[in-house]
Coordinates of C-alpha atoms and ligand atoms in Angstrom, one line a residue:
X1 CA 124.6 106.9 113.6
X2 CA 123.8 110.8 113.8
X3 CA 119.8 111.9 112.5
X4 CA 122.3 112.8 109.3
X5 CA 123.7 109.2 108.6
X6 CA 120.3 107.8 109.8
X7 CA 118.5 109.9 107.1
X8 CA 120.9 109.2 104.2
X9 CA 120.7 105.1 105.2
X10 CA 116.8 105.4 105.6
X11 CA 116.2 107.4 101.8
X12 CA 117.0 104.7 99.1
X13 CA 114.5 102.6 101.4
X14 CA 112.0 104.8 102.4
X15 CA 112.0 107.6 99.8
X16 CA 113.6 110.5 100.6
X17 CA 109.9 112.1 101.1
X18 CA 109.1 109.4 103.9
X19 CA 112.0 110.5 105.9
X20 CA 111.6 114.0 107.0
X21 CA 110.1 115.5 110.3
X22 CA 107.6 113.0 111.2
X23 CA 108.7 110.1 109.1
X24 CA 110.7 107.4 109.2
X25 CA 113.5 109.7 110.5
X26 CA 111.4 110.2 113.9
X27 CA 110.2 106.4 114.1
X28 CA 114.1 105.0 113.7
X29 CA 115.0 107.9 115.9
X30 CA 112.7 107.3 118.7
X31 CA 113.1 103.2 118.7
X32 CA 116.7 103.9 118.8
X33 CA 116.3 106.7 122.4
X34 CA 113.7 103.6 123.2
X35 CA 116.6 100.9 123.0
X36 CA 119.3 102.8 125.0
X37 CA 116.7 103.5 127.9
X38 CA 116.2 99.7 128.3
X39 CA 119.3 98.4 127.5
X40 CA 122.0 101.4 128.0
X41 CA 124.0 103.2 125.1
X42 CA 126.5 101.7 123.2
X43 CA 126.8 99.9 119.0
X44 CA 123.8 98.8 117.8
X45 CA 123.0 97.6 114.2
X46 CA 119.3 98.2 112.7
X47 CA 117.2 95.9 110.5
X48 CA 113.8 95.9 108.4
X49 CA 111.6 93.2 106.8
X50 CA 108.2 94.5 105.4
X51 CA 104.5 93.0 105.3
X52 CA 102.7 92.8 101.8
X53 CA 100.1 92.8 99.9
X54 CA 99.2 89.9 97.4
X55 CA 97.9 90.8 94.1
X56 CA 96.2 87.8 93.4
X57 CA 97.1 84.2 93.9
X58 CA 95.4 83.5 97.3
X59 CA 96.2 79.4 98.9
X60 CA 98.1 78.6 96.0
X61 CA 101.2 78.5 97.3
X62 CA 101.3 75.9 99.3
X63 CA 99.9 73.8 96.8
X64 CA 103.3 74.4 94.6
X65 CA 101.0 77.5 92.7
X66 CA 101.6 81.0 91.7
X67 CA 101.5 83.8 93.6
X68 CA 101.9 87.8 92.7
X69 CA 102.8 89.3 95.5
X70 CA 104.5 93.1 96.5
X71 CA 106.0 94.4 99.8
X72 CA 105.1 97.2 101.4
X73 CA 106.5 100.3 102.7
X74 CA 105.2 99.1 106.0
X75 CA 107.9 97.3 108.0
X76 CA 109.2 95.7 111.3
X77 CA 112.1 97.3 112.2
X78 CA 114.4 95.6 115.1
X79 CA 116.7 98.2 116.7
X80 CA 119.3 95.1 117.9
X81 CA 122.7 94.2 119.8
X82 CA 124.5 90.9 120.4
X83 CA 125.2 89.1 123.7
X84 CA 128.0 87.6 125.2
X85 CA 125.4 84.5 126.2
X86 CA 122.7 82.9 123.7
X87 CA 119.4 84.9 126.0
X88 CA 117.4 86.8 123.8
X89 CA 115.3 90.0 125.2
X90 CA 112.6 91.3 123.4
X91 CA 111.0 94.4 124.0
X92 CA 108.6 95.9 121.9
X93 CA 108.1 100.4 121.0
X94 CA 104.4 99.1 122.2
X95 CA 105.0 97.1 125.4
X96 CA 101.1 97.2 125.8
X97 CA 100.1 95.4 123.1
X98 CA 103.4 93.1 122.7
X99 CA 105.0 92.4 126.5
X100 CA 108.4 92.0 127.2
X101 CA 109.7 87.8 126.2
X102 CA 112.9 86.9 127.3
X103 CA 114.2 82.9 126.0
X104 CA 117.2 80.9 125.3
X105 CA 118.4 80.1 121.9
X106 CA 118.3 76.3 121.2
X107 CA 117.5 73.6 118.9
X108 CA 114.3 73.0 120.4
X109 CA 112.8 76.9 122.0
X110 CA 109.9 76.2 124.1
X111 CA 106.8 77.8 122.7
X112 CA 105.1 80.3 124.0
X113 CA 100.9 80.3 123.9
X114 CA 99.3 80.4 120.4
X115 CA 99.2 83.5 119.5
X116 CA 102.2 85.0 121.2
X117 CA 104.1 87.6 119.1
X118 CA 107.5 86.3 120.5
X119 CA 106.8 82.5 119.0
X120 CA 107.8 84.7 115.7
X121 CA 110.9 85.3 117.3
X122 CA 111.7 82.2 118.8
X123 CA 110.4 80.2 115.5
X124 CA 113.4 82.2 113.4
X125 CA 115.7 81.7 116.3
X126 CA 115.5 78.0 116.1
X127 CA 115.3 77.4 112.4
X128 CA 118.4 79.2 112.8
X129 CA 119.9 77.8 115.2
X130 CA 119.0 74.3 113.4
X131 CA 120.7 75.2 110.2
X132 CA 123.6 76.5 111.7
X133 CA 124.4 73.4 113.8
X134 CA 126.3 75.3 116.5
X135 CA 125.5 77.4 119.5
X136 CA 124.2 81.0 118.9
X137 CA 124.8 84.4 120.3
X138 CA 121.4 86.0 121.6
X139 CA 120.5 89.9 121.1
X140 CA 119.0 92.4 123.0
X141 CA 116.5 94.2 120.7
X142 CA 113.5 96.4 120.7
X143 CA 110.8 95.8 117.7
X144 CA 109.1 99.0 116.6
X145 CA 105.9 98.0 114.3
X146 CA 103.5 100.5 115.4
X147 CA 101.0 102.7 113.2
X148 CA 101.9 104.5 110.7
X149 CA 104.9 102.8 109.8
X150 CA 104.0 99.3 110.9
X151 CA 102.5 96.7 109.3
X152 CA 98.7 95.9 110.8
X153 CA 98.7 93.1 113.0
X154 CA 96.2 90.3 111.9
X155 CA 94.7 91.9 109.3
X156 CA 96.5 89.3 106.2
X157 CA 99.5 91.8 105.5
X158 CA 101.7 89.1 106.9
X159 CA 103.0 91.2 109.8
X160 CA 103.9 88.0 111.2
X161 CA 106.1 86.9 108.5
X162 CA 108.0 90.2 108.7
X163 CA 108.5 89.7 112.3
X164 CA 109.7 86.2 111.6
X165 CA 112.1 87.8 108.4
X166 CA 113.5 90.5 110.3
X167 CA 114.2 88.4 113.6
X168 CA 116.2 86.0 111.1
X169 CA 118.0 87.9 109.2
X170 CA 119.2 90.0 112.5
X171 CA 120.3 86.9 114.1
X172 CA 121.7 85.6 111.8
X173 CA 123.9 88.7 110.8
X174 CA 124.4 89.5 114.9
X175 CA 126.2 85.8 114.7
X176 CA 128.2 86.6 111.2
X177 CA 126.0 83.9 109.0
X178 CA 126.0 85.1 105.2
X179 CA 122.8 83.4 104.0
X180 CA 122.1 83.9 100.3
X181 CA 118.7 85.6 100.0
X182 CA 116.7 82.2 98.6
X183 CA 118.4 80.0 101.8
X184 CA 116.8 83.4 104.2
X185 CA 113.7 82.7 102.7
X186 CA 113.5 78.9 102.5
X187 CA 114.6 78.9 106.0
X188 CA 112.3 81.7 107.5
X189 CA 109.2 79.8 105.6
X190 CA 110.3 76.9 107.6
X191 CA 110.3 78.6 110.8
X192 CA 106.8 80.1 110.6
X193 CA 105.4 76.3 111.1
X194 CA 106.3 76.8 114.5
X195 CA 103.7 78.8 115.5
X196 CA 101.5 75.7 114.4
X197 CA 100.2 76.8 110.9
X198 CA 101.4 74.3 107.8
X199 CA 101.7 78.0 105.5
X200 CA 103.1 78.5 102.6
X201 CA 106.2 80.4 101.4
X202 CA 104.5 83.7 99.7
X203 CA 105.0 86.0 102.6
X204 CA 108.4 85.4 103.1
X205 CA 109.8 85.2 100.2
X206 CA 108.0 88.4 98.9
X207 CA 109.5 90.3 102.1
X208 CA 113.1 89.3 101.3
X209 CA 113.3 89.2 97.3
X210 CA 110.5 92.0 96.9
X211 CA 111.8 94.8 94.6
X212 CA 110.5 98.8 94.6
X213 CA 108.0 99.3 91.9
X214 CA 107.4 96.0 91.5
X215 CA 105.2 92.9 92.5
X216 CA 106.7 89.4 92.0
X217 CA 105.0 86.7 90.3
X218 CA 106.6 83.6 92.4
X219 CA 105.9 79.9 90.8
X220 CA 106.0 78.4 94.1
X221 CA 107.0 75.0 92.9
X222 CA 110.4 74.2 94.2
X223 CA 113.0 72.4 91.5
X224 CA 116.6 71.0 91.8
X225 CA 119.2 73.1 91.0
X226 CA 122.9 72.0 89.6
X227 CA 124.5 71.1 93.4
X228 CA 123.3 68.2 95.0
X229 CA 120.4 69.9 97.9
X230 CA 120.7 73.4 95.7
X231 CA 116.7 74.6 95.3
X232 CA 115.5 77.1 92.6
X233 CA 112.1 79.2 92.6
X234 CA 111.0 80.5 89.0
X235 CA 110.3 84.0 89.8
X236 CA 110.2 87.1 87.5
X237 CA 109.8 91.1 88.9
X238 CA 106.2 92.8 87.0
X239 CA 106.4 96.3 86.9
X240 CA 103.2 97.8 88.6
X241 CA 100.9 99.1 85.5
X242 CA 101.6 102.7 85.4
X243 CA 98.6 105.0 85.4
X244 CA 97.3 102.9 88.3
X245 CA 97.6 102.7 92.3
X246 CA 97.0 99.6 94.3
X247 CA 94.8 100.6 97.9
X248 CA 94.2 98.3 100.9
X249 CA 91.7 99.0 103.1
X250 CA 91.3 97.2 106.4
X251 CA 87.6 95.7 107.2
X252 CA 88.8 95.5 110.6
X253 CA 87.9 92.1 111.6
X254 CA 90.9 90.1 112.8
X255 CA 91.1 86.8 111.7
X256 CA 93.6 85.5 114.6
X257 CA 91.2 83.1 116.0
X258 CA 91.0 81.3 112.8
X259 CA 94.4 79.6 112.6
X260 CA 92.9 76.2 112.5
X261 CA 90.7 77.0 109.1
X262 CA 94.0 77.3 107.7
X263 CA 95.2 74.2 108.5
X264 CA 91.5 72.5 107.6
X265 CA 91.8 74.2 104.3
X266 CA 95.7 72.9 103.8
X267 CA 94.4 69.4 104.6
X268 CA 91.6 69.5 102.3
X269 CA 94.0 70.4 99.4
X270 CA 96.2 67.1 100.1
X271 CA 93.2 65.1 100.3
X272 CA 92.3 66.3 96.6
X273 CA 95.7 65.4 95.7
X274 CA 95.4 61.9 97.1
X275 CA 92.2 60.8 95.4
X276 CA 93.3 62.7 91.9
X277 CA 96.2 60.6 92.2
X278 CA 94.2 57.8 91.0
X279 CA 93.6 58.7 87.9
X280 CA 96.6 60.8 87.6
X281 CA 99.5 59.0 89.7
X282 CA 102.0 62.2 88.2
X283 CA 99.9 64.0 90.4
X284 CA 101.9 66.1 93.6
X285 CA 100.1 69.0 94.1
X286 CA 97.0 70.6 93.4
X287 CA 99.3 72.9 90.8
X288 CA 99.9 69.6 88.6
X289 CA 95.9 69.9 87.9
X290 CA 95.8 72.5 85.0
X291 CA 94.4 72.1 81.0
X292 CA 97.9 72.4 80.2
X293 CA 99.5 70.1 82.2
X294 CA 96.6 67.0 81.9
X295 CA 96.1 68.1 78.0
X296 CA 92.6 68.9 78.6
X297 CA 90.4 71.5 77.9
X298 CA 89.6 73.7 81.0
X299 CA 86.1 72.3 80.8
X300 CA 87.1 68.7 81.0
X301 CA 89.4 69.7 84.2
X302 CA 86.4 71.3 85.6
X303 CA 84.1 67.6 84.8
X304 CA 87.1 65.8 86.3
X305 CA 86.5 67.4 89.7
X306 CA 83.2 66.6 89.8
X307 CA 83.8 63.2 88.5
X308 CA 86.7 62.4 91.1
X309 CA 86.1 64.9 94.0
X310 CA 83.3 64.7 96.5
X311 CA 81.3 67.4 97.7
X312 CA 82.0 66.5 101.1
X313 CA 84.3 63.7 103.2
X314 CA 85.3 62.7 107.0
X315 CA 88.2 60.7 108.2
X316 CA 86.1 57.7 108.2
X317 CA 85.4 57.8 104.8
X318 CA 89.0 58.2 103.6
X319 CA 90.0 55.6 106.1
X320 CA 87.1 53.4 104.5
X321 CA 88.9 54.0 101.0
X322 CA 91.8 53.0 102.4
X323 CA 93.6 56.2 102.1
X324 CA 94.7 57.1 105.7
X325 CA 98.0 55.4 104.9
X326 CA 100.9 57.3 103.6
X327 CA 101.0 60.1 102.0
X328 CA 98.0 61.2 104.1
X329 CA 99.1 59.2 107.4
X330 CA 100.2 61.5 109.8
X331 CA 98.3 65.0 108.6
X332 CA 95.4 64.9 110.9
X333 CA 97.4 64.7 114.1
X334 CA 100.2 67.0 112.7
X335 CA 97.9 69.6 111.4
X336 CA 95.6 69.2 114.7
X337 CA 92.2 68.0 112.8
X338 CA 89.4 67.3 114.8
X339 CA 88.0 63.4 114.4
X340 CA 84.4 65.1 113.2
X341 CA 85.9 68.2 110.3
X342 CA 84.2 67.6 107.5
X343 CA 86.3 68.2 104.5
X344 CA 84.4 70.1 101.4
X345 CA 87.6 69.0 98.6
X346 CA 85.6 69.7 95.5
X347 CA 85.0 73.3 95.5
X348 CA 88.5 73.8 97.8
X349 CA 90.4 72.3 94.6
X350 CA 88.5 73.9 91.9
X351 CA 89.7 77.5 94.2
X352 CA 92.9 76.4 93.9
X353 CA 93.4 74.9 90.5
X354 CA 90.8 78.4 89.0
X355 CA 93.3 80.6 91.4
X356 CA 96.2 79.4 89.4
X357 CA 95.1 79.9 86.0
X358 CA 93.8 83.9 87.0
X359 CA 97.9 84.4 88.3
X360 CA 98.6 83.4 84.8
X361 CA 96.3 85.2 83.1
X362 CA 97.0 88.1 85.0
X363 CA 100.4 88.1 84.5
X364 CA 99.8 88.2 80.7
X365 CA 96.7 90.8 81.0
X366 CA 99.3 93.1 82.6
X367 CA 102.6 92.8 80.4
X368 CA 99.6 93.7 77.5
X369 CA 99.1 96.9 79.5
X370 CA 95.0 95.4 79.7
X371 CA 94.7 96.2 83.1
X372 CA 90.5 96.1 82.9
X373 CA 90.9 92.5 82.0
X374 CA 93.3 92.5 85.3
X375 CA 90.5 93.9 87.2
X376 CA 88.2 91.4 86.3
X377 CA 90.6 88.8 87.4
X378 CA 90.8 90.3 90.6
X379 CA 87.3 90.4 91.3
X380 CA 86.4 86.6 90.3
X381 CA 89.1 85.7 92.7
X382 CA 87.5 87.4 95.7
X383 CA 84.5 85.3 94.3
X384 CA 85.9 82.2 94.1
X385 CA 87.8 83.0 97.6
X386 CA 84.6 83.0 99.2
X387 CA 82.5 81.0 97.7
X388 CA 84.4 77.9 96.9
X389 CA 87.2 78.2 99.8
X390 CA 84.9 79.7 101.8
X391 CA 87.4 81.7 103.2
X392 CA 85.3 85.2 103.2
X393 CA 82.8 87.2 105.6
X394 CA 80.1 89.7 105.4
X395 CA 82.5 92.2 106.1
X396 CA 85.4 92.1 103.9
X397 CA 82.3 91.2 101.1
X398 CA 80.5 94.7 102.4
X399 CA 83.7 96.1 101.5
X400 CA 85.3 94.4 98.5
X401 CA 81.3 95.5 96.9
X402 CA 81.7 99.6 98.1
X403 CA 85.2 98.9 96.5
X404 CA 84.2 98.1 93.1
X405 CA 80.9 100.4 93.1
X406 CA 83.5 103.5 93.5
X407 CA 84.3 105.3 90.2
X408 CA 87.6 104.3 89.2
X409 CA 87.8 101.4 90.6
X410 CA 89.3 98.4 88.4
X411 CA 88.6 95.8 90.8
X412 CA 88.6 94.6 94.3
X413 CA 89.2 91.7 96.2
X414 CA 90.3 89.7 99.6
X415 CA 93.8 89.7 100.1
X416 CA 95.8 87.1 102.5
X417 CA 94.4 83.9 104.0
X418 CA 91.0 85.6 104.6
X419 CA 88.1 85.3 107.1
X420 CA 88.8 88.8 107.6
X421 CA 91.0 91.1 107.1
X422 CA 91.8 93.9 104.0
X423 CA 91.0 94.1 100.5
X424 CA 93.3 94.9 97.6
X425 CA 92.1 97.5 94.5
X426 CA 93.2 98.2 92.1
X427 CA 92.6 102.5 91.0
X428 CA 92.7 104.7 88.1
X429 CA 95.4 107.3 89.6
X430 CA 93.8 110.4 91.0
X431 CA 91.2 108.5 92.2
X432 CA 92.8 106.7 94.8
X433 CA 92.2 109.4 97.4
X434 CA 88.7 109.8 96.7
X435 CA 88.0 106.9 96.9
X436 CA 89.5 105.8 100.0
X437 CA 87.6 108.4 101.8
X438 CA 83.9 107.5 100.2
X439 CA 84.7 103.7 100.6
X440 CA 85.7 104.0 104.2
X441 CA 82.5 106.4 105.3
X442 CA 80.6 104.0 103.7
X443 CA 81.8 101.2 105.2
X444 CA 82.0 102.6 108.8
X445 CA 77.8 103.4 108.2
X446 CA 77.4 100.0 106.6
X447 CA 78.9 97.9 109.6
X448 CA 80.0 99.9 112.6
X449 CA 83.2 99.1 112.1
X450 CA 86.1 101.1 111.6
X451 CA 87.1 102.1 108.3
X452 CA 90.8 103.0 107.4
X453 CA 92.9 102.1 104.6
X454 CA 95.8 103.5 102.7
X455 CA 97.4 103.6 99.2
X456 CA 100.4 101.2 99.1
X457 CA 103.8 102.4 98.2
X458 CA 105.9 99.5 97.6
X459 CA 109.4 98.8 99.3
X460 CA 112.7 96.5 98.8
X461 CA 112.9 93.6 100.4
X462 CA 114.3 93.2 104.0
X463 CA 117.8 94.6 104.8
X464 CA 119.9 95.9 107.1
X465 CA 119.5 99.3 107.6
X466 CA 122.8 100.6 107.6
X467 CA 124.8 104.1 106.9
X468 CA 126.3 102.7 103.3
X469 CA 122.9 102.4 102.1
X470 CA 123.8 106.1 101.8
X471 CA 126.6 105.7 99.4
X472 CA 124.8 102.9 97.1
Ligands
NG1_1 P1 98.5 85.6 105.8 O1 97.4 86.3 105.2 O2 99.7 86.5 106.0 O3 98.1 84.8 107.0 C1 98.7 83.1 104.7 C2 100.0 82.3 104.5 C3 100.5 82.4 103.0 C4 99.3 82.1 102.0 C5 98.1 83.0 102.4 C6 96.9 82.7 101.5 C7 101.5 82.1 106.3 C8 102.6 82.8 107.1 N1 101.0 82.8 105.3 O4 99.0 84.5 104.7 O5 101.6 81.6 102.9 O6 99.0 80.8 102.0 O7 97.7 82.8 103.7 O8 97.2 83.0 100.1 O9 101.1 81.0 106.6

């Protein structure tokens, strides 16, 4: 592809204004020059997944919830071309921060260290290589995620899911596997467990069915379809509320290290589950626990907690109430739980079940154009994020508070797993600039941190970046 053919494919992505000198045009260009150094000229095909940003809906998903995410124009992009043998060499546009990984496709790909970006990599190639059910060609490709275009590593914008989209999709395309968009994102959900968190399916669903313009309110809840094994998500696009911009701004505290609280606060969920259950045997998931669903008022739910929930449990005390059997059995050793975590399921659940209800509401507070009442929302989620999942810091507070203290500022709030990380707000347009640059000063003098952020322009989901793009 000539910087012609590139720029025509990369415009109905991108925007033709991200393209030009400097843009997208240079990055795609330069990972391109980067490929052929290491790996010699000749066909190559290009692909893309981007991170996100979730508007609200934070641990619900993997508790069957609702989620409203919306991609990002911030991507991993895999410059990529198949081999004769099933190796896979990765290089990376920044070989500093992400060294050179070289494996073998199989059905079971050693894993590299926690922590290693190529276990993204290998995860996809495996799942892959699972469903297919036959050998696999391998690739030689060169990832280019670095600033501006990339997404931030670590900082809850699901660069890691991206990495683990984009490496499917190219791998499976490299060995001529059509997968329907739903079986991409079932399958690349899967394959993110193998870097050893039990996450949900959000991020990658968002970064292969997101839409321009438009966030996605996901019911995570998976239901049979018509064919025997067929799955269906209930999903519907929202239009962003016009008028408005949607900024992220990074507190800078990386959240890497804190894997394990995922997996802590995954487990508590299932424990809520097990003792709600008896009461309410219909009971699957924390999503099943809603006014509507138990024909209670949301009062009642919140008595039922108390009544049913304890503040705090251990192992022994579930194995004393006989409940280490199935369906809890084998969670502790899968999820790698320490004998002594102590498990706070009361205020985890009411998170969960309160997080739920504000997707809801939010989804009606913006199809009535009430986007204050939106804001609202927002902010009593980054409330109940940190103080019943317990899933904030200092930091990302500082941050979310300079937020909503700004003129023009709707509301503010934690977005990702947490513990770290950026927050999401929501801006009165023309505002979005000014803000930025107050919020960021102020949070730079507040903490000593680093402050950067941007406003989000939003992106279609993963794809192949190819030169009939061009042509529609
Ligand atoms: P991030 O912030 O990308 O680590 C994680 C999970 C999501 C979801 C959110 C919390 C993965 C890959 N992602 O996102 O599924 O549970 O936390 O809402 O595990």
């Amino acid at each position: 592809m000539n910087d012609e053919m590139l720029a025509r494919a990369l415009a109905p992505i991108y925007g033709e204004r991200s393209v030009g000198r400097g843009g997208q045009l240079a990055r795609y260009s330069g990972a391109l020059a980067a490929f052929s150094t290491r790996f010699g000229q000749g066909a190559v095909r290009l692909f893309r997944a981007p991170g996100r940003v979730n508007l609200i809906g934070e641990h619900t998903d993997y508790n069957h919830g609702y989620v409203m995410p919306m991609a990002l124009d911030k991507d991993i992009a895999l410059v990529a071309r198949p081999r004769a043998d099933a190796i896979v060499n990765l290089r990376n546009i920044d070989p500093e921060r992400f060294p050179a990984r070289t494996f073998v496709i199989s059905a079971e790909i050693p894993r590299s260290p926690l922590g290693d970006w190529g276990n993204y990599v290998k995860g996809a190639a495996q799942a892959l290589r699972q469903a297919a059910g036959r050998e696999l060609c391998g690739a030689d490709i060169l990832a280019s995620g670095q600033a501006p275009w990339g997404v931030p590593a670590a900082a809850g914008l699901s660069s890691s899911s991206a990495l683990t989209v984009v490496a499917a999709l190219t791998l499976a395309a490299l060995n001529g596997i059509d997968l329907p968009k739903l079986a991409l994102a079932r399958l690349c959900s899967e394959a993110e467990w193998y870097v050893g968190t039990r996450g949900g399916i959000m991020d990658q669903f968002i970064s292969i069915l997101a839409e321009r313009d438009r966030a996605l309110l996901l019911d995570c809840r998976p239901r049979p379809g018509d064919l025997p094994g067929e799955v269906h998500y209930a999903m519907r696009q929202v239009p962003l509320p016009a008028g408005y911009r949607v900024l992220v701004l990074n507190s800078a505290v990386r959240r890497e290290k804190t894997k394990s609280l995922y997996n802590v606060r995954v487990a508590e969920c299932r424990i809520g589950v097990a003792l709600l259950k008896r009461r309410y045997p219909g009971i699957t998931h924390l999503r099943d626990v809603s006014a509507e669903a138990l024909g209670l008022s949301d009062a009642h739910v919140l008595a039922l907690l108390e009544d049913m929930l304890p503040e705090q449990t251990t192992r022994d005390d579930l194995r004393s109430a006989g409940l280490l059997d199935e369906p809890l059995g084998a969670m502790f050793a899968d999820y790698g739980l320490s004998d002594d975590q102590v498990y706070r399921v009361r205020r985890r659940c009411r998170h969960v079940i309160t997080e739920n209800a504000r997707v809801l509401a939010s989804e009606l507070a913006l199809s009535a154009g009430d986007v204050l009442r939106f804001g609202r929302l927002m902010n009593d989620s980054h409330f109940s994020m940190s103080r019943d999942y317990e899933a904030g810091c200092r930091e990302v507070d500082v941050l979310a508070d300079l937020c909503r203290e700004s003129a023009g500022v709707l509301g503010a709030r934690v977005t990702g797993a947490g513990w770290g990380g950026c927050v999401v707000a929501l801006v009165q347009d023309g505002c979005e600039v000014g803000v930025l640059e107050q919020v960021t000063r102020q949070y730079v003098a507040a903490t000593g941190l680093p402050g950067e952020g941007f406003v989000c322009a939003s992106a279609p989901g993963a794809s192949e970046v190819r030169s009939e793009n061009a042509e529609g």
